[in-house]
Tab-separated table of C-alpha atoms in Angstrom:
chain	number	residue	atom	x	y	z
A	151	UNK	CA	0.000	0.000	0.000
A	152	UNK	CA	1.236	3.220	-1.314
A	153	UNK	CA	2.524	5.796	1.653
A	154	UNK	CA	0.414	8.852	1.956
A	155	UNK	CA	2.413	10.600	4.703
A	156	UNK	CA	4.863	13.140	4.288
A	157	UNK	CA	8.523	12.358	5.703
A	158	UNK	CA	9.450	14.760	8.993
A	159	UNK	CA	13.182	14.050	8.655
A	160	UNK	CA	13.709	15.032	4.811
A	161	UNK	CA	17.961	15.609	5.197
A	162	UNK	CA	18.595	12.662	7.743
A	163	UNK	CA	22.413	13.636	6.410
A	164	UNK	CA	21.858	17.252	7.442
A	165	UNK	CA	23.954	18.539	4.122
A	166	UNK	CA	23.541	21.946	2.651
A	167	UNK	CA	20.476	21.435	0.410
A	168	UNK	CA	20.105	23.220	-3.068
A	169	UNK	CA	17.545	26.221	-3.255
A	170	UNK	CA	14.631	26.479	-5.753
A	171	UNK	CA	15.474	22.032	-7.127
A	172	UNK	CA	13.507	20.995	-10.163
A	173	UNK	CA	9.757	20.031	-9.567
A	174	UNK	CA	10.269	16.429	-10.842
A	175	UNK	CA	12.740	14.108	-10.092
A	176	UNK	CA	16.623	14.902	-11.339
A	177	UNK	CA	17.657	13.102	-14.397
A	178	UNK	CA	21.323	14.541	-14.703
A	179	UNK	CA	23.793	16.574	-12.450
A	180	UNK	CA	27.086	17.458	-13.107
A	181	UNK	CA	29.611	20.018	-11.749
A	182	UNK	CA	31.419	22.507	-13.910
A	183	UNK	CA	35.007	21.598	-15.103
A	184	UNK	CA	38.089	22.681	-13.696
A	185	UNK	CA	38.747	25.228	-16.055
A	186	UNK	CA	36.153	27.384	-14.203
A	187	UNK	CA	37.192	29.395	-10.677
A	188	UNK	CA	33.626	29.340	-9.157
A	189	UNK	CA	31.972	26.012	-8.750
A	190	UNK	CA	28.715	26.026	-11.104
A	191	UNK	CA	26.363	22.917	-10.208
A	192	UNK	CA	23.508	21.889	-13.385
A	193	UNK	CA	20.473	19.329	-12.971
A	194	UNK	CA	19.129	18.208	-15.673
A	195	UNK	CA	15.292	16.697	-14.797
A	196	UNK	CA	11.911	14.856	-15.305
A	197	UNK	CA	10.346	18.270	-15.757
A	198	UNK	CA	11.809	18.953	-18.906
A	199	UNK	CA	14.055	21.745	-17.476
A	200	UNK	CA	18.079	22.229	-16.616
A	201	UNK	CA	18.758	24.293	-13.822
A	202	UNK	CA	22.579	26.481	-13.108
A	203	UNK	CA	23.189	27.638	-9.815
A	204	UNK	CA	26.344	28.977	-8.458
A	205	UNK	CA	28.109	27.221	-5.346
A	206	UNK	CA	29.719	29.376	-2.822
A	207	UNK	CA	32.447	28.194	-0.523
A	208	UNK	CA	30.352	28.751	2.134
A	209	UNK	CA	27.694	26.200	0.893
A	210	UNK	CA	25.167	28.505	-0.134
A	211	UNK	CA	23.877	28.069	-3.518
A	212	UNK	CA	22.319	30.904	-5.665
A	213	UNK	CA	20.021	30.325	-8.605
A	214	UNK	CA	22.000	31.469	-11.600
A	215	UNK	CA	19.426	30.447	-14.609
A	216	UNK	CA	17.118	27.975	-16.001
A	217	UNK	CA	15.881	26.541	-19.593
A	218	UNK	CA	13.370	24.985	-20.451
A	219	UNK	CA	13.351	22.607	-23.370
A	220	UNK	CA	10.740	20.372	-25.234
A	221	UNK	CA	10.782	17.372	-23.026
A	222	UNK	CA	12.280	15.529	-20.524
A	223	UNK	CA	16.051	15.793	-19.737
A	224	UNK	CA	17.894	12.561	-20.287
A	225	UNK	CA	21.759	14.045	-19.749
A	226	UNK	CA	23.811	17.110	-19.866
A	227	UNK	CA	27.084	18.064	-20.128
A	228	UNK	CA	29.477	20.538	-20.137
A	229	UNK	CA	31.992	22.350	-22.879
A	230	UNK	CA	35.722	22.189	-21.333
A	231	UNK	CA	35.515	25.847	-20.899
A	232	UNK	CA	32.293	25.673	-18.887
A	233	UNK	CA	30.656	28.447	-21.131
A	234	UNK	CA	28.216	26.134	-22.901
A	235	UNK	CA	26.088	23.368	-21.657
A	236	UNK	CA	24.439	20.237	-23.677
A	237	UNK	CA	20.936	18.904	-23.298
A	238	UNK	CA	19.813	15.633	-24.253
A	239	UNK	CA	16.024	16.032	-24.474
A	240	UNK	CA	13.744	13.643	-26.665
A	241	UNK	CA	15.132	12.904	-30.139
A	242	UNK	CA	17.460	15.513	-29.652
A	243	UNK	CA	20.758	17.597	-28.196
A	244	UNK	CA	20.540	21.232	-27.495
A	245	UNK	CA	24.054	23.509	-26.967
A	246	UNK	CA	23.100	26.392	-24.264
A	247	UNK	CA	25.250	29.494	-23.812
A	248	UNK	CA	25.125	30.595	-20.493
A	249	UNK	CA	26.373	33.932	-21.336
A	250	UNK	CA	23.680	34.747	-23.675
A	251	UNK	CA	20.985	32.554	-22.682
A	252	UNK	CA	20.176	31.384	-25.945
A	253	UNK	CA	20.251	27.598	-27.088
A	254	UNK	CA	20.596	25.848	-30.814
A	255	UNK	CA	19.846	22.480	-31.700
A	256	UNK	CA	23.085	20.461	-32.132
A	257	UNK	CA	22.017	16.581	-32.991
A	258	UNK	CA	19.483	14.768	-33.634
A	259	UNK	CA	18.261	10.483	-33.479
A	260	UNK	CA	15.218	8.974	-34.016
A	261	UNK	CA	14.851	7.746	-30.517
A	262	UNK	CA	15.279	9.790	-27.763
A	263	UNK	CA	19.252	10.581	-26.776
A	264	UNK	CA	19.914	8.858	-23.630
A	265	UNK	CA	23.281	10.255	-22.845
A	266	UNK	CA	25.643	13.563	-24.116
A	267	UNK	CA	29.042	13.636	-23.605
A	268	UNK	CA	31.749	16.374	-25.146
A	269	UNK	CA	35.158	15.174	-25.957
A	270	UNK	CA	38.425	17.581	-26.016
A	271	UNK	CA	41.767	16.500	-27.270
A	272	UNK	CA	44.434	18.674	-29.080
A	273	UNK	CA	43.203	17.020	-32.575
A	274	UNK	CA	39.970	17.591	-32.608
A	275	UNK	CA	37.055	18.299	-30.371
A	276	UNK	CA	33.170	16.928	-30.833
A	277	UNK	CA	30.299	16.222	-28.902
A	278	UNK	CA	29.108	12.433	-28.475
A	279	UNK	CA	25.667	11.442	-28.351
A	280	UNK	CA	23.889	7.748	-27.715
A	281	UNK	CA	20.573	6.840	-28.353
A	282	UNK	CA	17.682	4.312	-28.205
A	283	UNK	CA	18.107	4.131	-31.763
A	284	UNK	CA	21.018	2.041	-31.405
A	285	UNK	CA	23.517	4.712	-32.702
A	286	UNK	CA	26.430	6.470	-31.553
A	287	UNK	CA	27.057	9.789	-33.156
A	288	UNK	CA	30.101	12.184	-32.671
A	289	UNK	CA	29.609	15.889	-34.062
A	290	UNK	CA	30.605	18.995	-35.205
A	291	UNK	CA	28.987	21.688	-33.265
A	292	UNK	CA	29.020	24.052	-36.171
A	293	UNK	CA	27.001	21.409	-38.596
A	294	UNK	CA	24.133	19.312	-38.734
A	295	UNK	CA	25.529	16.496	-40.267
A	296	UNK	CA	27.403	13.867	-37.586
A	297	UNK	CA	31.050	13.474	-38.238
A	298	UNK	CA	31.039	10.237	-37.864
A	299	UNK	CA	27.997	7.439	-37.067
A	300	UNK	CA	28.543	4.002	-35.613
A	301	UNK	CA	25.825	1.183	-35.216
A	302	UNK	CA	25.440	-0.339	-31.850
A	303	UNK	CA	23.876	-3.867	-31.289
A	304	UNK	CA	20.809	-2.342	-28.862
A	305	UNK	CA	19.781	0.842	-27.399
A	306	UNK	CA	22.292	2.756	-25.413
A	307	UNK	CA	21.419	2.724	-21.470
A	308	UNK	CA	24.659	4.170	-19.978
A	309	UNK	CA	27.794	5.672	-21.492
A	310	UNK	CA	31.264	7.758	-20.039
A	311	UNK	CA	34.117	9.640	-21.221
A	312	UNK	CA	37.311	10.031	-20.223
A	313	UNK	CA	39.712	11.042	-23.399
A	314	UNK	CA	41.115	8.540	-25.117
A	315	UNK	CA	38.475	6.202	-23.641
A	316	UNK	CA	34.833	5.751	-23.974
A	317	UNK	CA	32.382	3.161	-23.016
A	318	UNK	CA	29.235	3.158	-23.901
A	319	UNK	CA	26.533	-0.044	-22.231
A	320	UNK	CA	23.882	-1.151	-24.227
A	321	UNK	CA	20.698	-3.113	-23.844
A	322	UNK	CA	21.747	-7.179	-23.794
A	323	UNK	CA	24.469	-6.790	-21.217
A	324	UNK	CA	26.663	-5.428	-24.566
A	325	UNK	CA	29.759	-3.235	-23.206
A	326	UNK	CA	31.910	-1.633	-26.066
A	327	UNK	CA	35.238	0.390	-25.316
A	328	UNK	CA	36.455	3.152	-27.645
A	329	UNK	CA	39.479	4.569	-28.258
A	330	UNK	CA	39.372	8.099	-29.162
A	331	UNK	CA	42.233	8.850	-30.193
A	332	UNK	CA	42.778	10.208	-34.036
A	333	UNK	CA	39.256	9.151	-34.693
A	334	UNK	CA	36.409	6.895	-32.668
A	335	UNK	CA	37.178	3.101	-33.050
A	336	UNK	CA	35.961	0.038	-31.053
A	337	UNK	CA	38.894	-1.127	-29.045
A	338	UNK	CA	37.177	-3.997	-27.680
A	339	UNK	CA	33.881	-5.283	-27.286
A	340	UNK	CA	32.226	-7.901	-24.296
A	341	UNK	CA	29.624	-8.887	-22.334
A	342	UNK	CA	28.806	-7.308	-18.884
A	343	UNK	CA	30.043	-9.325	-16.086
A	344	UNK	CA	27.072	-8.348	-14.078
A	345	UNK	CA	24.244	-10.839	-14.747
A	346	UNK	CA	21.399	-8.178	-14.849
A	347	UNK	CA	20.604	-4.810	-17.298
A	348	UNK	CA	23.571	-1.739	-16.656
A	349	UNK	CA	21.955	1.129	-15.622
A	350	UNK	CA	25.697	2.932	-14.888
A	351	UNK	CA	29.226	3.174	-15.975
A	352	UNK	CA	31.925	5.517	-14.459
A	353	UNK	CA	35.675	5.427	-16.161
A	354	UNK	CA	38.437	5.647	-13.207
A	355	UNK	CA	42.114	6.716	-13.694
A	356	UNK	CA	45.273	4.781	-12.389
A	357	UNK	CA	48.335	6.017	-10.663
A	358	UNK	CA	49.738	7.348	-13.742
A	359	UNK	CA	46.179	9.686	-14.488
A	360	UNK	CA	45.668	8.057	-17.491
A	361	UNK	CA	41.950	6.129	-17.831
A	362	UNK	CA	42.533	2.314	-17.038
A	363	UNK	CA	39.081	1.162	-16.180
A	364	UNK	CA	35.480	1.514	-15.365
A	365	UNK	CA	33.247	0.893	-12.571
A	366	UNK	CA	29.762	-0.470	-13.854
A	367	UNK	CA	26.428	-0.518	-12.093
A	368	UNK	CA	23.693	-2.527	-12.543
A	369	UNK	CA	19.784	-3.055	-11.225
A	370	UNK	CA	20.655	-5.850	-9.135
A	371	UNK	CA	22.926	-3.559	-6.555
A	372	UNK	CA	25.974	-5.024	-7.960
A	373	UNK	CA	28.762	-3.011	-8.776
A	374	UNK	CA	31.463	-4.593	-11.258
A	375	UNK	CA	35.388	-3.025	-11.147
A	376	UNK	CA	36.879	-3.347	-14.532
A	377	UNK	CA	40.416	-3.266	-15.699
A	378	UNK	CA	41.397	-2.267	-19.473
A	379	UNK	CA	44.766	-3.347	-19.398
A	380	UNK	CA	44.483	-7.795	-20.256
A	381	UNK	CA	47.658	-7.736	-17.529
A	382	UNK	CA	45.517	-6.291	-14.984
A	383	UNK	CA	42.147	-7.952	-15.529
A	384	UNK	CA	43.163	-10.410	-12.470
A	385	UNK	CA	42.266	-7.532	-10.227
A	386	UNK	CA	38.533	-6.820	-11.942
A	387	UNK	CA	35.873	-7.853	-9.260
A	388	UNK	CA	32.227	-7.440	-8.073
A	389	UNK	CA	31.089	-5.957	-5.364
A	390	UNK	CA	27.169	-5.751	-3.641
A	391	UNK	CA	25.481	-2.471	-2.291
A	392	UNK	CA	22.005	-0.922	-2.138
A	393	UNK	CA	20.811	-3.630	-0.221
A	394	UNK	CA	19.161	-4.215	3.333
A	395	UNK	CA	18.209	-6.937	5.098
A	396	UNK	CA	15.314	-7.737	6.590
A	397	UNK	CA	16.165	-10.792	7.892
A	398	UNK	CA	19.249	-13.320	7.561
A	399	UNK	CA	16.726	-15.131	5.157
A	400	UNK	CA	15.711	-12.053	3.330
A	401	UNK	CA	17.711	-9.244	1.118
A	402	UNK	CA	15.942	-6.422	-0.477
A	403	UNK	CA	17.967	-5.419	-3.538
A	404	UNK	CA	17.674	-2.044	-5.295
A	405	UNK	CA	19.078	-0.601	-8.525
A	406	UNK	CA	22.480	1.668	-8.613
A	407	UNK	CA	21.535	4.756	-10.069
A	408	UNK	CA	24.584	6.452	-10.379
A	409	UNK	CA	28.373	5.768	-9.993
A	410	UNK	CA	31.094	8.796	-9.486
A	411	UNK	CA	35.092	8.772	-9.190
A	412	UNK	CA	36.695	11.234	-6.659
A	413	UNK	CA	38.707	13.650	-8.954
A	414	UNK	CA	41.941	13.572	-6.314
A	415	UNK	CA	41.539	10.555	-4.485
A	416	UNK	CA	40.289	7.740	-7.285
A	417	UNK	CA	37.749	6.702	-4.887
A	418	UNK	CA	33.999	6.233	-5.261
A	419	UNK	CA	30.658	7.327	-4.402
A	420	UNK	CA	27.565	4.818	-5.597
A	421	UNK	CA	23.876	6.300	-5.096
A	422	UNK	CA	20.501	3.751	-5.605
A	423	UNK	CA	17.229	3.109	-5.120
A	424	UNK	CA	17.640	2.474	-1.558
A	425	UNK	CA	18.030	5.953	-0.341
A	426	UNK	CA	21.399	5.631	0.489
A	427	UNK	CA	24.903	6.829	-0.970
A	428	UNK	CA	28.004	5.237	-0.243
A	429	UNK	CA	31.884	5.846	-0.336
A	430	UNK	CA	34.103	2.881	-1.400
A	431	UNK	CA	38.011	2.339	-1.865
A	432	UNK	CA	38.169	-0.291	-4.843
A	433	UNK	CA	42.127	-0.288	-4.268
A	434	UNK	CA	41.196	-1.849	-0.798
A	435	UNK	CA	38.243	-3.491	-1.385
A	436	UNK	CA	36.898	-1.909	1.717
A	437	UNK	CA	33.612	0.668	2.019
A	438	UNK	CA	34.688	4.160	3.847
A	439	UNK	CA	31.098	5.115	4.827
A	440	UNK	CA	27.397	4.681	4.164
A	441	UNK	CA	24.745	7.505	4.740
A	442	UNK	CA	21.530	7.009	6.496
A	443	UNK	CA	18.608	6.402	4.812
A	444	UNK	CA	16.795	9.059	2.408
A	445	UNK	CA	13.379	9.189	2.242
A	446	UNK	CA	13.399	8.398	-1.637
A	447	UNK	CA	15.571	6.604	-4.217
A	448	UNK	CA	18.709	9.047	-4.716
A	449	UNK	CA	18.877	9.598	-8.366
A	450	UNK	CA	21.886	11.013	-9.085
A	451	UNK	CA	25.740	12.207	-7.765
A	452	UNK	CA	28.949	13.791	-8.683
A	453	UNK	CA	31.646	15.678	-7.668
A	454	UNK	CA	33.164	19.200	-8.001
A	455	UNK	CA	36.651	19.152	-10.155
A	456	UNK	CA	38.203	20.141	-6.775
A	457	UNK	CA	37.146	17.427	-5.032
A	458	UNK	CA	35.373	19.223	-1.677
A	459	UNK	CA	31.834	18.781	-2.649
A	460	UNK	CA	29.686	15.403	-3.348
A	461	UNK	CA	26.579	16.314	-4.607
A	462	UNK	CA	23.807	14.410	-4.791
A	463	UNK	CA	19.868	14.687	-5.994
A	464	UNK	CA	16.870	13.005	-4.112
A	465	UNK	CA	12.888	12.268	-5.589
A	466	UNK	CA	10.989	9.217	-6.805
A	467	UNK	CA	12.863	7.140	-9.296
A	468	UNK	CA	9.547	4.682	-9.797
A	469	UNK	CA	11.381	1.397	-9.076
A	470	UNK	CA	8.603	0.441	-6.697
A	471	UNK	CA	6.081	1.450	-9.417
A	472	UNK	CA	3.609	4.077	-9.235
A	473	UNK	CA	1.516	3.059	-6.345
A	474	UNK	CA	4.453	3.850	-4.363
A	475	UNK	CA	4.897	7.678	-5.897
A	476	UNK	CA	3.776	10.487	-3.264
A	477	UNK	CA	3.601	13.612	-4.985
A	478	UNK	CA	3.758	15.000	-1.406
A	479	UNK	CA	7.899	14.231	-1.304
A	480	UNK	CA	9.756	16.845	-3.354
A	481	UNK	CA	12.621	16.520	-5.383
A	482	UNK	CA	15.725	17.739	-3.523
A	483	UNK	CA	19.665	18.141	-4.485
A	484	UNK	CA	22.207	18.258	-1.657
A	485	UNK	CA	25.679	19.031	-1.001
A	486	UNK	CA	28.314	17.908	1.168
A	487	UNK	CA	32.090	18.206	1.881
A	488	UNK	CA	33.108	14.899	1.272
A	489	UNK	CA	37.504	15.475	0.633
A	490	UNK	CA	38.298	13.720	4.080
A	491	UNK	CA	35.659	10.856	3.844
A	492	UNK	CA	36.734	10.262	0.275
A	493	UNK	CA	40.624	9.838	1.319
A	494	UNK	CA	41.368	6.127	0.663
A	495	UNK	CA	42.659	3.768	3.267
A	496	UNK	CA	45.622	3.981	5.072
A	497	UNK	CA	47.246	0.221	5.617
């Protein structure tokens, strides 16, 4: 039976929450690059907006601006310098510049885009796009022709860059890994080690700060650590979270909604369905903390390019189904200073 009470204790974590948070349920969030002096925080959400607010050192967030585009927000994404931002909505990728507040169409699919990412090298820069319609795109801003289309075996679900990598997780358990360098090619191509669908993929950097592997989530609260490198694949493992028991007999399992990498310390954050984020060392194979329990799924995560703020978005993410949905519990996005509780393990 559906609850029709509202929740007293809202920010059980007591973080800095995010003034004026989209009215539906956040779809994307992501920090603004280094490049940038001030930290600028988008969401991208279920109520076919993206918000920009500033982030002040002293927690306090101000509403910078806000567009609103045809339909709901799948991703978004920032240019390197921070100036622009991209907005995977429908069939469809908008480019928004902040400065003048006006957006252009950029790409297009014929199934909504499900993820937006913008690669940077010293060769060339372009934006990537993957969609239901089992395509991968890469384009040139300035036309409206893709530079360069490439046929995937299902629909996208989940997809990350880190130049010269990309990987990119389809419907069917497919996983494909890209090298970027020169031009897009497959560099390898397998199935997911996880036995049930993807629904995230984060790329992690080794000791010499060059991408070596991913981290991959999946609806099952499994998390699967994967090494690019055929030497290293001895250290790729699995790992559970987002799961409670009720009793020693019985496990309640919920999705992973998000994965993110500490910029500094190469550790992780996971957020899911359970209302809960957690901090992990995958080095040591150990979990640094767990937060108490939201009162909703948490949707979303990242952190700033600095590495001081985790950030992380709250609301209904309809695992339970829509008898569960109480339009009574708001969206919310909070923040918290997370560069000591990220620091991996001492041994």
């Amino acid at each position: 039976m559906a609850s029709t009470s509202t929740s007293t204790s809202t920010n059980p974590t007591n973080d800095s929450q995010v003034v004026a948070p989209p009215e539906d349920s956040v779809s994307a969030l992501k920090f603004s690059p280094a490049t940038l002096k001030q930290n600028f925080l988008i969401a991208g959400s279920w109520d076919n907006s993206v918000r920009c607010w500033e982030i002040e050192k002293t927690g306090k967030t101000l509403p910078i601006c806000m567009k609103t585009v045809g339909g709901p927000v799948l991703d978004v994404c920032w240019s390197d310098d921070g100036t622009k931002v991209f907005i995977a909505s429908e069939k469809q990728v908008n480019i928004w510049d902040l400065a003048s507040d006006q957006q252009m169409q950029v790409a297009a699919h014929d199934a909504p885009v499900k993820t937006c990412h913008w690669i940077k090298s010293s060769k060339y820069a372009c934006l990537m796009t993957g969609s239901w319609d089992k395509t991968l795109k890469f384009w040139d801003t300035r036309s409206s022709n893709p530079m360069l289309a490439i046929n995937l075996p299902e629909r996208c679900y989940c997809a990350d860059v880190d130049y010269p990598m990309a990987v990119v997780g389809t419907a069917g358990r497919v996983l494909i890994i890209y090298s970027l360098e020169n031009s897009p090619t497959e560099f390898t191509r397998q199935e997911s080690p996880l036995m049930y669908q993807h629904r995230a993929v984060s790329i992690f950097r080794g000791k010499n700060k060059n991408p070596t592997g991913f981290a991959l989530g999946s609806i099952e609260g499994c998390v699967a650590i994967q090494y690019m490198n055929p030497l290293n694949r001895k250290h790729n493992f699995t790992f559970k979270c987002c799961r409670s028991s009720a009793s020693a007999e019985c496990q309640d399992i919920y999705a992973v909604n998000d994965i993110a990498f500490h910029p500094i310390h190469g550790t992780l954050a996971t957020a899911g369905s359970d209302g809960i984020f957690s901090f992990w060392d995958k080095d040591a194979r150990v979990k640094l903390m767990s937060s108490k329990t939201m009162d909703q799924s948490i949707t979303k995560c990242c952190f700033s390019a600095d590495g001081q703020i985790f950030a992380y978005a709250v609301g209904y993410d309809w695992s339970k189904g829509h008898e569960y949905f109480n339009p009574a519990k708001k969206p919310q996005i909070f923040l918290r200073p997370c560069y000591e509780d990220l620091k991996p393990r001492t041994t």
